[in-house]
Coordinates of N, CA, C and O in Angstrom, one line a residue:
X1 N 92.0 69.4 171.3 CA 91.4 69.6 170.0 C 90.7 68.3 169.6 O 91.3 67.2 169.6
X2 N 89.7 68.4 169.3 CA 88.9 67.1 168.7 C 88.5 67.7 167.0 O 88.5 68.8 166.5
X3 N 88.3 66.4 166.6 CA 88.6 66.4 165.0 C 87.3 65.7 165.1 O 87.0 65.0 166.0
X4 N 86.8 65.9 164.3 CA 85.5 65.7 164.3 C 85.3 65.0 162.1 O 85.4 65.8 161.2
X5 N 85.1 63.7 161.7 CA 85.4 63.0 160.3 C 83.7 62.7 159.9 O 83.1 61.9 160.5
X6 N 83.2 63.6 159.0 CA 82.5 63.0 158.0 C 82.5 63.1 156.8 O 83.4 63.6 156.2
X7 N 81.1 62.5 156.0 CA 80.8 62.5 154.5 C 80.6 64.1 154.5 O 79.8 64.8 155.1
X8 N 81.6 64.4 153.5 CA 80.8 66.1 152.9 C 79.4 65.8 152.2 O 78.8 64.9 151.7
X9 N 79.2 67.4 152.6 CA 77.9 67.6 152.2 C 77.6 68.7 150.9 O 78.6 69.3 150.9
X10 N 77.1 69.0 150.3 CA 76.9 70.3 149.1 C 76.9 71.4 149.8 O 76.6 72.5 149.3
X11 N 77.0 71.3 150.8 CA 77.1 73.2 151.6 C 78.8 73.4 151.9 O 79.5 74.4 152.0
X12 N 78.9 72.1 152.0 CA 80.9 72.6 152.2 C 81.2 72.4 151.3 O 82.3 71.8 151.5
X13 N 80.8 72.6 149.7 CA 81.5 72.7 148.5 C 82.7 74.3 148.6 O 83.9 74.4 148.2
X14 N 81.6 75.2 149.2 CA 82.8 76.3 149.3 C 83.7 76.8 149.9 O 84.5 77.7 149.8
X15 N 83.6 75.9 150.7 CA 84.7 75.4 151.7 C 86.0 74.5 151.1 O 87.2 74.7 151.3
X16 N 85.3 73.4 150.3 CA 86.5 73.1 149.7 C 87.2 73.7 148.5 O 88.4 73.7 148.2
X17 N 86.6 74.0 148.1 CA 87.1 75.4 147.1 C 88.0 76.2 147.5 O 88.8 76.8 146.8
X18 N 87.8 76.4 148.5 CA 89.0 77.4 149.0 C 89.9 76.8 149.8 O 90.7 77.6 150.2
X19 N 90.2 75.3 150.5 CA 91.1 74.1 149.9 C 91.8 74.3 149.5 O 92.7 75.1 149.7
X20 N 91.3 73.4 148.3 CA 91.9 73.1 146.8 C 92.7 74.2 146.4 O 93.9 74.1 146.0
X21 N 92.0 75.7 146.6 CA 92.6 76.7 146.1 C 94.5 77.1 146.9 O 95.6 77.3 146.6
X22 N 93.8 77.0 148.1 CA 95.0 76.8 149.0 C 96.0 76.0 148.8 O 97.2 76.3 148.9
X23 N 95.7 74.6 148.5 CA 96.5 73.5 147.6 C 96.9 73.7 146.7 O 98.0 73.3 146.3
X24 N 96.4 74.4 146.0 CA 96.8 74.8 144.4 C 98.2 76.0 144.9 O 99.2 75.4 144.3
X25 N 98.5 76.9 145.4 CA 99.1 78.0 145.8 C 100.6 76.9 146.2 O 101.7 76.7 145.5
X26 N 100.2 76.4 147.5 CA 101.3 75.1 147.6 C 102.1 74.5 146.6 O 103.3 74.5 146.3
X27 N 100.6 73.9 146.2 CA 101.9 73.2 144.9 C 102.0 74.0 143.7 O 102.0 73.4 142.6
X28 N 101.9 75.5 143.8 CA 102.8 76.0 143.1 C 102.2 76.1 141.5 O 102.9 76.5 140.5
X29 N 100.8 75.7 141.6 CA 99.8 76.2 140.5 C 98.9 76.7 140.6 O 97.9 75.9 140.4
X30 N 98.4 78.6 141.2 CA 97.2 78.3 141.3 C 95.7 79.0 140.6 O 94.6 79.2 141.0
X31 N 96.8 79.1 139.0 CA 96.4 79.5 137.9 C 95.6 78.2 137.5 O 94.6 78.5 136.7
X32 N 95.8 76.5 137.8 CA 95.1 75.9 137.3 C 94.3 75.5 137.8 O 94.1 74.4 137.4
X33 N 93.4 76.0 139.0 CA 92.4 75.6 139.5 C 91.1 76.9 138.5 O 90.8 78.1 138.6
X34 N 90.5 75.9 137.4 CA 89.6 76.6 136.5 C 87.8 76.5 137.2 O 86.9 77.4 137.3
X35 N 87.8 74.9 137.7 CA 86.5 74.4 138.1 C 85.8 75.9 139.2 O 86.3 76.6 140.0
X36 N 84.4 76.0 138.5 CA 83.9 76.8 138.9 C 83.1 76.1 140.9 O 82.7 75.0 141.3
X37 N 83.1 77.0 141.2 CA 82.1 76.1 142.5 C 80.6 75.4 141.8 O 80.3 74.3 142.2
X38 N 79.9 75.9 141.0 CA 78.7 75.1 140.2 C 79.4 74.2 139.8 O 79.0 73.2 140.3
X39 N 80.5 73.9 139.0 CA 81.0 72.8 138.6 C 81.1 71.9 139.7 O 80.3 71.0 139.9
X40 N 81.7 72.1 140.2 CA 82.1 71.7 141.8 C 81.3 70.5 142.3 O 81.5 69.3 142.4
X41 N 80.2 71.5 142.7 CA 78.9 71.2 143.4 C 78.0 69.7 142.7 O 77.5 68.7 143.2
X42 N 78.2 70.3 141.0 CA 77.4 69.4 140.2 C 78.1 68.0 140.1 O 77.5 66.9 140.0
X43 N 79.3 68.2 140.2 CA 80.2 66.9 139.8 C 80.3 65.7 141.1 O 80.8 64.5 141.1
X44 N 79.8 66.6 142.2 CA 79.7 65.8 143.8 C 78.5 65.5 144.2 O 78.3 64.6 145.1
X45 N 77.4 66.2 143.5 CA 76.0 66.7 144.2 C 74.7 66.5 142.9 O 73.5 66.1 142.8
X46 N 75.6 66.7 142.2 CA 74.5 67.1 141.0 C 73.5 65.2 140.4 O 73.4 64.2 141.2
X47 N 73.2 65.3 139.1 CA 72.4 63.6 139.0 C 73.1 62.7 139.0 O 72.8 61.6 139.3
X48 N 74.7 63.1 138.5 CA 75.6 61.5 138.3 C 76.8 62.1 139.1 O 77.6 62.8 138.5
X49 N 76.9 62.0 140.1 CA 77.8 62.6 141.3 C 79.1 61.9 141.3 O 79.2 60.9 142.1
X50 N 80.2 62.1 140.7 CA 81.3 61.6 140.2 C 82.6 61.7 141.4 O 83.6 61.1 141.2
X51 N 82.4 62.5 142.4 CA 83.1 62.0 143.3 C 82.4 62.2 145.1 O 81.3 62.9 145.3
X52 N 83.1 61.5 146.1 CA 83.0 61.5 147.6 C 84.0 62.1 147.9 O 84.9 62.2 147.2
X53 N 83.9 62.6 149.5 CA 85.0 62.9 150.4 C 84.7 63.3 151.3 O 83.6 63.8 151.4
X54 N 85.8 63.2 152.5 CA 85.3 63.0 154.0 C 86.1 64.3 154.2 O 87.2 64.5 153.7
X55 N 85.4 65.1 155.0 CA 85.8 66.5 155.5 C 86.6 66.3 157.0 O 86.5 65.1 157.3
X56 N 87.0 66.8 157.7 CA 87.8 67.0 158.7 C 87.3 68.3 159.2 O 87.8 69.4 158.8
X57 N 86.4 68.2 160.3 CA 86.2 69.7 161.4 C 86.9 70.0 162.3 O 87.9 69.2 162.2
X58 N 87.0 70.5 162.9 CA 87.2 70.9 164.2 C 86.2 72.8 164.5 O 86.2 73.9 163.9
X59 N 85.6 72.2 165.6 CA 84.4 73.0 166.2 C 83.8 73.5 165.3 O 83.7 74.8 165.3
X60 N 83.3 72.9 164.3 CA 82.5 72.7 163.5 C 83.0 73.4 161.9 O 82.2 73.8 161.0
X61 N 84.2 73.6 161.9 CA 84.5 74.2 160.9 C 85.5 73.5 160.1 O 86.6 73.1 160.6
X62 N 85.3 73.3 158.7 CA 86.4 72.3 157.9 C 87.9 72.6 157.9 O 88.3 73.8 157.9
X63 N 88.6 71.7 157.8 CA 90.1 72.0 158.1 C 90.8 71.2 157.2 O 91.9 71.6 156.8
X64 N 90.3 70.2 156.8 CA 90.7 69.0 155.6 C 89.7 68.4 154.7 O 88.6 68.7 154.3
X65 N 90.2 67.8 154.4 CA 89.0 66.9 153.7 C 90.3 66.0 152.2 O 91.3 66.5 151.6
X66 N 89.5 64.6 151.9 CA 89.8 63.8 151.5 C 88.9 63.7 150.4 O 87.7 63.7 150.6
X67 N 89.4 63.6 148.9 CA 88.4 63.8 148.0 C 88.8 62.4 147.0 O 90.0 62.3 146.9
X68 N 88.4 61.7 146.5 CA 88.3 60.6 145.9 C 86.8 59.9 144.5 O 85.7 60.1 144.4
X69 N 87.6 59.2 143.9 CA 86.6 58.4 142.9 C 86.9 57.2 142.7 O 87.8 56.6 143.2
X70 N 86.1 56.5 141.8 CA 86.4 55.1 141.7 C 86.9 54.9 140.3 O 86.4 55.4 139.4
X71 N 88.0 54.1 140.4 CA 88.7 54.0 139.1 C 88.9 52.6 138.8 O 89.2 51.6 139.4
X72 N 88.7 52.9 137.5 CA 89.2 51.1 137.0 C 90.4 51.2 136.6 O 90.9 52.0 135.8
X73 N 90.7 50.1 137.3 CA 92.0 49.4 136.4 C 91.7 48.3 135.8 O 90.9 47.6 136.3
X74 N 92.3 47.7 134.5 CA 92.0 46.9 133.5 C 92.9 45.7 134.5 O 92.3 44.7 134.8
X75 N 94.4 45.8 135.0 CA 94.7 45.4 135.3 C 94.6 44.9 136.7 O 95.0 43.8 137.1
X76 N 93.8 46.1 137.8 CA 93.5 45.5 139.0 C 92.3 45.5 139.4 O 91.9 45.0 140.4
X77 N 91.4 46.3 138.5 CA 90.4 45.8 139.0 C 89.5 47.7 139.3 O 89.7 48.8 138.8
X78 N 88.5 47.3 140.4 CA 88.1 48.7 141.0 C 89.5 49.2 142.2 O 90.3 48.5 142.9
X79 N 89.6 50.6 142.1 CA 90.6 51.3 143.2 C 89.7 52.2 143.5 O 88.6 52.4 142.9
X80 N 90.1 52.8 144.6 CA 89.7 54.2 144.8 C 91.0 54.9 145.0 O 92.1 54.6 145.6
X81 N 90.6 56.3 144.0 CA 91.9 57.4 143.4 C 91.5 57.8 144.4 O 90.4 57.5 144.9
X82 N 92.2 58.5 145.0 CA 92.4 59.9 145.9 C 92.8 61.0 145.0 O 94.0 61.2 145.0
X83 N 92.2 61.7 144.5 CA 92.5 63.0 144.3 C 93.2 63.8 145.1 O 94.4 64.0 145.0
X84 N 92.5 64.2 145.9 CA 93.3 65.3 146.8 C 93.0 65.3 148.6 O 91.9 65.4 149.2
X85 N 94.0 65.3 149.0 CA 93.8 65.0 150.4 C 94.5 66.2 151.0 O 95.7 66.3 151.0
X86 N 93.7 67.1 151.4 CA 94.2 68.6 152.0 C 94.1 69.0 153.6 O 93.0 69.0 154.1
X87 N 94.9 69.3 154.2 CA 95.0 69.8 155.2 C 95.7 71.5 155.7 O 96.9 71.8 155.8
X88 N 94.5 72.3 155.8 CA 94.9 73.8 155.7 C 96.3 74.1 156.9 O 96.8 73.5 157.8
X89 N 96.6 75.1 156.5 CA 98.1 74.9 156.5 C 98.6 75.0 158.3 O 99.6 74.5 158.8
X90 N 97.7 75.6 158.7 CA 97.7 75.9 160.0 C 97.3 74.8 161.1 O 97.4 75.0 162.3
X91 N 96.9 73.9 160.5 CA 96.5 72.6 160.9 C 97.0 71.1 160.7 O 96.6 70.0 161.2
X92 N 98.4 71.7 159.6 CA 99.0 70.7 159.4 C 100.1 70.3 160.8 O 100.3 71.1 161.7
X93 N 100.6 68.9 160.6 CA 100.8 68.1 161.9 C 100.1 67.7 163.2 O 100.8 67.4 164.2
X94 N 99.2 67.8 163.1 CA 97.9 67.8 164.3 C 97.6 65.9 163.8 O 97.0 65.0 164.5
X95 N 98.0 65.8 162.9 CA 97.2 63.9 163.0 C 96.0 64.2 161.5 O 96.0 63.5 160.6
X96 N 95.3 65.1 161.6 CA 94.2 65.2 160.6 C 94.7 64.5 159.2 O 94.0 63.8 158.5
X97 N 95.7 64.7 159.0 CA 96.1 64.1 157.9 C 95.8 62.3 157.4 O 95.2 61.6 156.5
X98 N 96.6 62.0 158.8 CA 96.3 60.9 159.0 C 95.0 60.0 159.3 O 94.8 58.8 159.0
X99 N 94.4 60.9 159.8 CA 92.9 60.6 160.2 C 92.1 60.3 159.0 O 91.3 59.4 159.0
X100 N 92.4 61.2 157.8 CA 91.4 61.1 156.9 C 92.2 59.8 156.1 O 91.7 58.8 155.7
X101 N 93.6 60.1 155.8 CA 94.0 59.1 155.2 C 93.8 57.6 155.6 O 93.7 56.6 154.7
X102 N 93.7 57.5 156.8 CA 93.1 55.9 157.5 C 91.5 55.8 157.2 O 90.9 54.7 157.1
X103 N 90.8 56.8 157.0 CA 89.2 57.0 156.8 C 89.2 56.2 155.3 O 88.4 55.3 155.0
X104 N 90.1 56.6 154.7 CA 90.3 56.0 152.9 C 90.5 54.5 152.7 O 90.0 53.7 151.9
X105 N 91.3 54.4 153.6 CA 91.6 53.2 154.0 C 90.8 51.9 154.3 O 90.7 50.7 154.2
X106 N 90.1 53.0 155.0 CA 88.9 51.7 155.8 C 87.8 52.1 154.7 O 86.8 51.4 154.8
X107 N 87.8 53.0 153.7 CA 86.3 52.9 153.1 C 87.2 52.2 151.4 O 86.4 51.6 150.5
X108 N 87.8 52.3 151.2 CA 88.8 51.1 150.2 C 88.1 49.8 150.7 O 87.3 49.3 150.0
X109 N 88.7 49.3 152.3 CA 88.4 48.0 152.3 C 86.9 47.8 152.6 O 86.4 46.7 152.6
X110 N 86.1 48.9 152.7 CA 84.4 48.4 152.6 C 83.8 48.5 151.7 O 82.6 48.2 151.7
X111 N 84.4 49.0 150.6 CA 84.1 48.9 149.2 C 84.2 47.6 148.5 O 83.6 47.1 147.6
X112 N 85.3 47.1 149.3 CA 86.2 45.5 149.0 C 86.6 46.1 147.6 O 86.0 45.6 146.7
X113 N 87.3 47.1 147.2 CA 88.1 47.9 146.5 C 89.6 46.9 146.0 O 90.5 47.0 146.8
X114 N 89.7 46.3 145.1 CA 91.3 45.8 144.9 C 92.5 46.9 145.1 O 93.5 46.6 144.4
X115 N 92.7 48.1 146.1 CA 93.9 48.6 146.7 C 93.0 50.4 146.1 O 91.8 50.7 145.7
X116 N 94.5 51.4 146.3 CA 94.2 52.7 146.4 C 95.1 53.4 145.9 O 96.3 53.3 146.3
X117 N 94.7 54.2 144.9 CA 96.2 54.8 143.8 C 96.3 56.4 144.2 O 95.6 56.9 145.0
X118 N 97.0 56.9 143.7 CA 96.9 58.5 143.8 C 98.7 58.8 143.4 O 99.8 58.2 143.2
X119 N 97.9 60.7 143.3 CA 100.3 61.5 143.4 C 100.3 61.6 143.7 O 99.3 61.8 144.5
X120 N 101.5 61.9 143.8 CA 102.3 63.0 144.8 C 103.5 63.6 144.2 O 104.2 62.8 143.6
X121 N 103.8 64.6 144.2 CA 104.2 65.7 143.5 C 106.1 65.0 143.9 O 106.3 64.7 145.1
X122 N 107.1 64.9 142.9 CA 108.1 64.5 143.5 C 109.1 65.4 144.6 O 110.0 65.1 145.3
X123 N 108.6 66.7 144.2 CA 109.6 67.3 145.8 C 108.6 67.8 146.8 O 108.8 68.7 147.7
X124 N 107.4 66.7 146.5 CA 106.6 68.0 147.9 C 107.2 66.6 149.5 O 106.4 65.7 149.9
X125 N 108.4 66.7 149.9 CA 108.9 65.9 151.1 C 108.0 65.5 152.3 O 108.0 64.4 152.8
X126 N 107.2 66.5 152.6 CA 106.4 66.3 154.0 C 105.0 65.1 153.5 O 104.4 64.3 154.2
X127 N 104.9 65.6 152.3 CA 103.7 64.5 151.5 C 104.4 62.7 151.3 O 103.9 61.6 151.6
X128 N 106.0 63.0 150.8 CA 106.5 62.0 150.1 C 106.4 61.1 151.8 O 106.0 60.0 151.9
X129 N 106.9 61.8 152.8 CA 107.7 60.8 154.2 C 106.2 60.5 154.7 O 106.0 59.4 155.2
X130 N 105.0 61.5 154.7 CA 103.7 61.1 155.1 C 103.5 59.6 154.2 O 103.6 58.6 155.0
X131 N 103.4 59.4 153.1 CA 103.0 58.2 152.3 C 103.7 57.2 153.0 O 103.1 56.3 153.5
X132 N 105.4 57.0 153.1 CA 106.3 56.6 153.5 C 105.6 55.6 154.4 O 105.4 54.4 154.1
X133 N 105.4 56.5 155.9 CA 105.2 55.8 157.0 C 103.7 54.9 156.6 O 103.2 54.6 157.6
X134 N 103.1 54.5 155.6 CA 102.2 53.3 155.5 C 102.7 52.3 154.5 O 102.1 51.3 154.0
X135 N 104.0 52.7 154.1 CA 105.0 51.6 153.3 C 104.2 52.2 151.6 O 104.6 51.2 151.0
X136 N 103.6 52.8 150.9 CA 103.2 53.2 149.9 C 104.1 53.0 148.7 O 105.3 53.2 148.8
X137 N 103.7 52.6 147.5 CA 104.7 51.9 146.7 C 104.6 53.1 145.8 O 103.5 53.3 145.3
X138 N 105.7 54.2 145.4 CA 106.3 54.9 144.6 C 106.3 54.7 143.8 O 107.4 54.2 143.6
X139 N 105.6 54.9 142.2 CA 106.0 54.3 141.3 C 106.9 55.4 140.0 O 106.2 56.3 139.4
X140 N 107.8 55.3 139.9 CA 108.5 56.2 138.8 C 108.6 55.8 137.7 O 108.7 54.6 137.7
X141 N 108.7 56.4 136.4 CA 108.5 56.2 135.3 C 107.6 56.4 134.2 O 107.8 56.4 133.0
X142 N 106.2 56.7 135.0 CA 105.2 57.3 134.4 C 105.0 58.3 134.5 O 105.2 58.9 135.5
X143 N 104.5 59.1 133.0 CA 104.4 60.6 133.1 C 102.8 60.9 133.3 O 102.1 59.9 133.2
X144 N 102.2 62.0 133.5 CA 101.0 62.4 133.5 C 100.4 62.7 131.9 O 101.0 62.8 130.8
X145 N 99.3 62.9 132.0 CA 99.1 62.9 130.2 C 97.6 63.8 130.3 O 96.8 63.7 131.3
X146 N 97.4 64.5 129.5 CA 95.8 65.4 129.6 C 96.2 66.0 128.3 O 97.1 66.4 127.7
X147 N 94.4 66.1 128.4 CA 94.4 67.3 127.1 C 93.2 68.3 127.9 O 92.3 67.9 128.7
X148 N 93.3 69.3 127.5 CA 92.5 70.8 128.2 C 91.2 70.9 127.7 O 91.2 70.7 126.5
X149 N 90.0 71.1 128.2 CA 89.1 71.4 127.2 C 89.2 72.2 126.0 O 88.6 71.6 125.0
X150 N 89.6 73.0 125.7 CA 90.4 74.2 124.6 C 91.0 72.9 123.2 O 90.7 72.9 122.0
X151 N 91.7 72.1 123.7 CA 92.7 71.4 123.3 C 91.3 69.7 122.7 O 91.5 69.0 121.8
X152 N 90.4 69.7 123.3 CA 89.2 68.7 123.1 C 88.0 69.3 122.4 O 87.1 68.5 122.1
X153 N 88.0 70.6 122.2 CA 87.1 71.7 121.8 C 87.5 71.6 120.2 O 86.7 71.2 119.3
X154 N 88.6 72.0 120.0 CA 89.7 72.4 119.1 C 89.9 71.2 118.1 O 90.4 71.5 117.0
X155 N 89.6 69.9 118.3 CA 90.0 69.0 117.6 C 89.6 68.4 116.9 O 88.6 67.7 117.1
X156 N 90.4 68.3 115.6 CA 89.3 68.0 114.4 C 89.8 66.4 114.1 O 90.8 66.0 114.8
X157 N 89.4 65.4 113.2 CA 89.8 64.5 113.1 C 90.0 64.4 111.9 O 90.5 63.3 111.5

């Protein structure tokens, strides 16, 4: 099997859509996947293109993909987040995981990026021992925090 790693393009938006969606199912939400594929499209493709990510083929058809943005930290500087790094399920343990995760890696350090943040869900195990093996620093103690559009819509001052 050959794996074949590039830059997505706006035609495999609906490809990853149905990903993400599959990711969503996994981890066990997939009521909160709202983003429309227009959404999608515009937020990667559209005039101010707010995120990148490197797809994962095999015989020409996507199987993964690594989705990422650039984030500041006050305290370190530029990162690159990883959002979501997916591997359809039938393809998981083949390496592809890995493959894209080392792709992040090396485009961190050609960014000259001060390091690389992201979650991980605390019982998803096969994700936690994946991070594991590049020594990944765990951090506990912090909660997640958002407000909904509904909830930013809704608010008066």
């Amino acid at each position: 099997m050959t794996v074949h790693l590039r830059v997505a393009q706006k035609q495999d938006c609906p490809r990853l859509l149905e990903l993400i969606k599959e990711l969503a199912v996994y981890e066990r939400a997939p009521e909160e996947v709202t983003v429309t594929l227009q959404q999608f499209e515009d937020a990667g493709f559209g005039p101010r293109p707010v995120w990148k990510a490197f797809v994962a083929e095999v015989d020409g058809f996507v199987v993964g993909f690594a989705l990422y943005y650039v984030r500041y930290s006050t305290w370190k500087g530029c990162r690159l987040y990883l959002e979501d790094l997916i591997v359809t399920e039938i393809m998981r343990g083949k390496g592809i995981g890995k493959l894209l995760f080392d792709r992040l890696i090396q485009e961190t350090s050609e960014l000259s990026f001060n390091g690389m943040s992201w979650q991980v869900l605390d019982w998803n195990e096969p994700a936690l021992k994946f991070y594991k093996k590049y020594e990944a620093g765990l951090q506990f103690g912090w909660l997640n925090a958002s407000l909904s559009t509904e909830q930013i819509l809704n608010y008066k001052p």
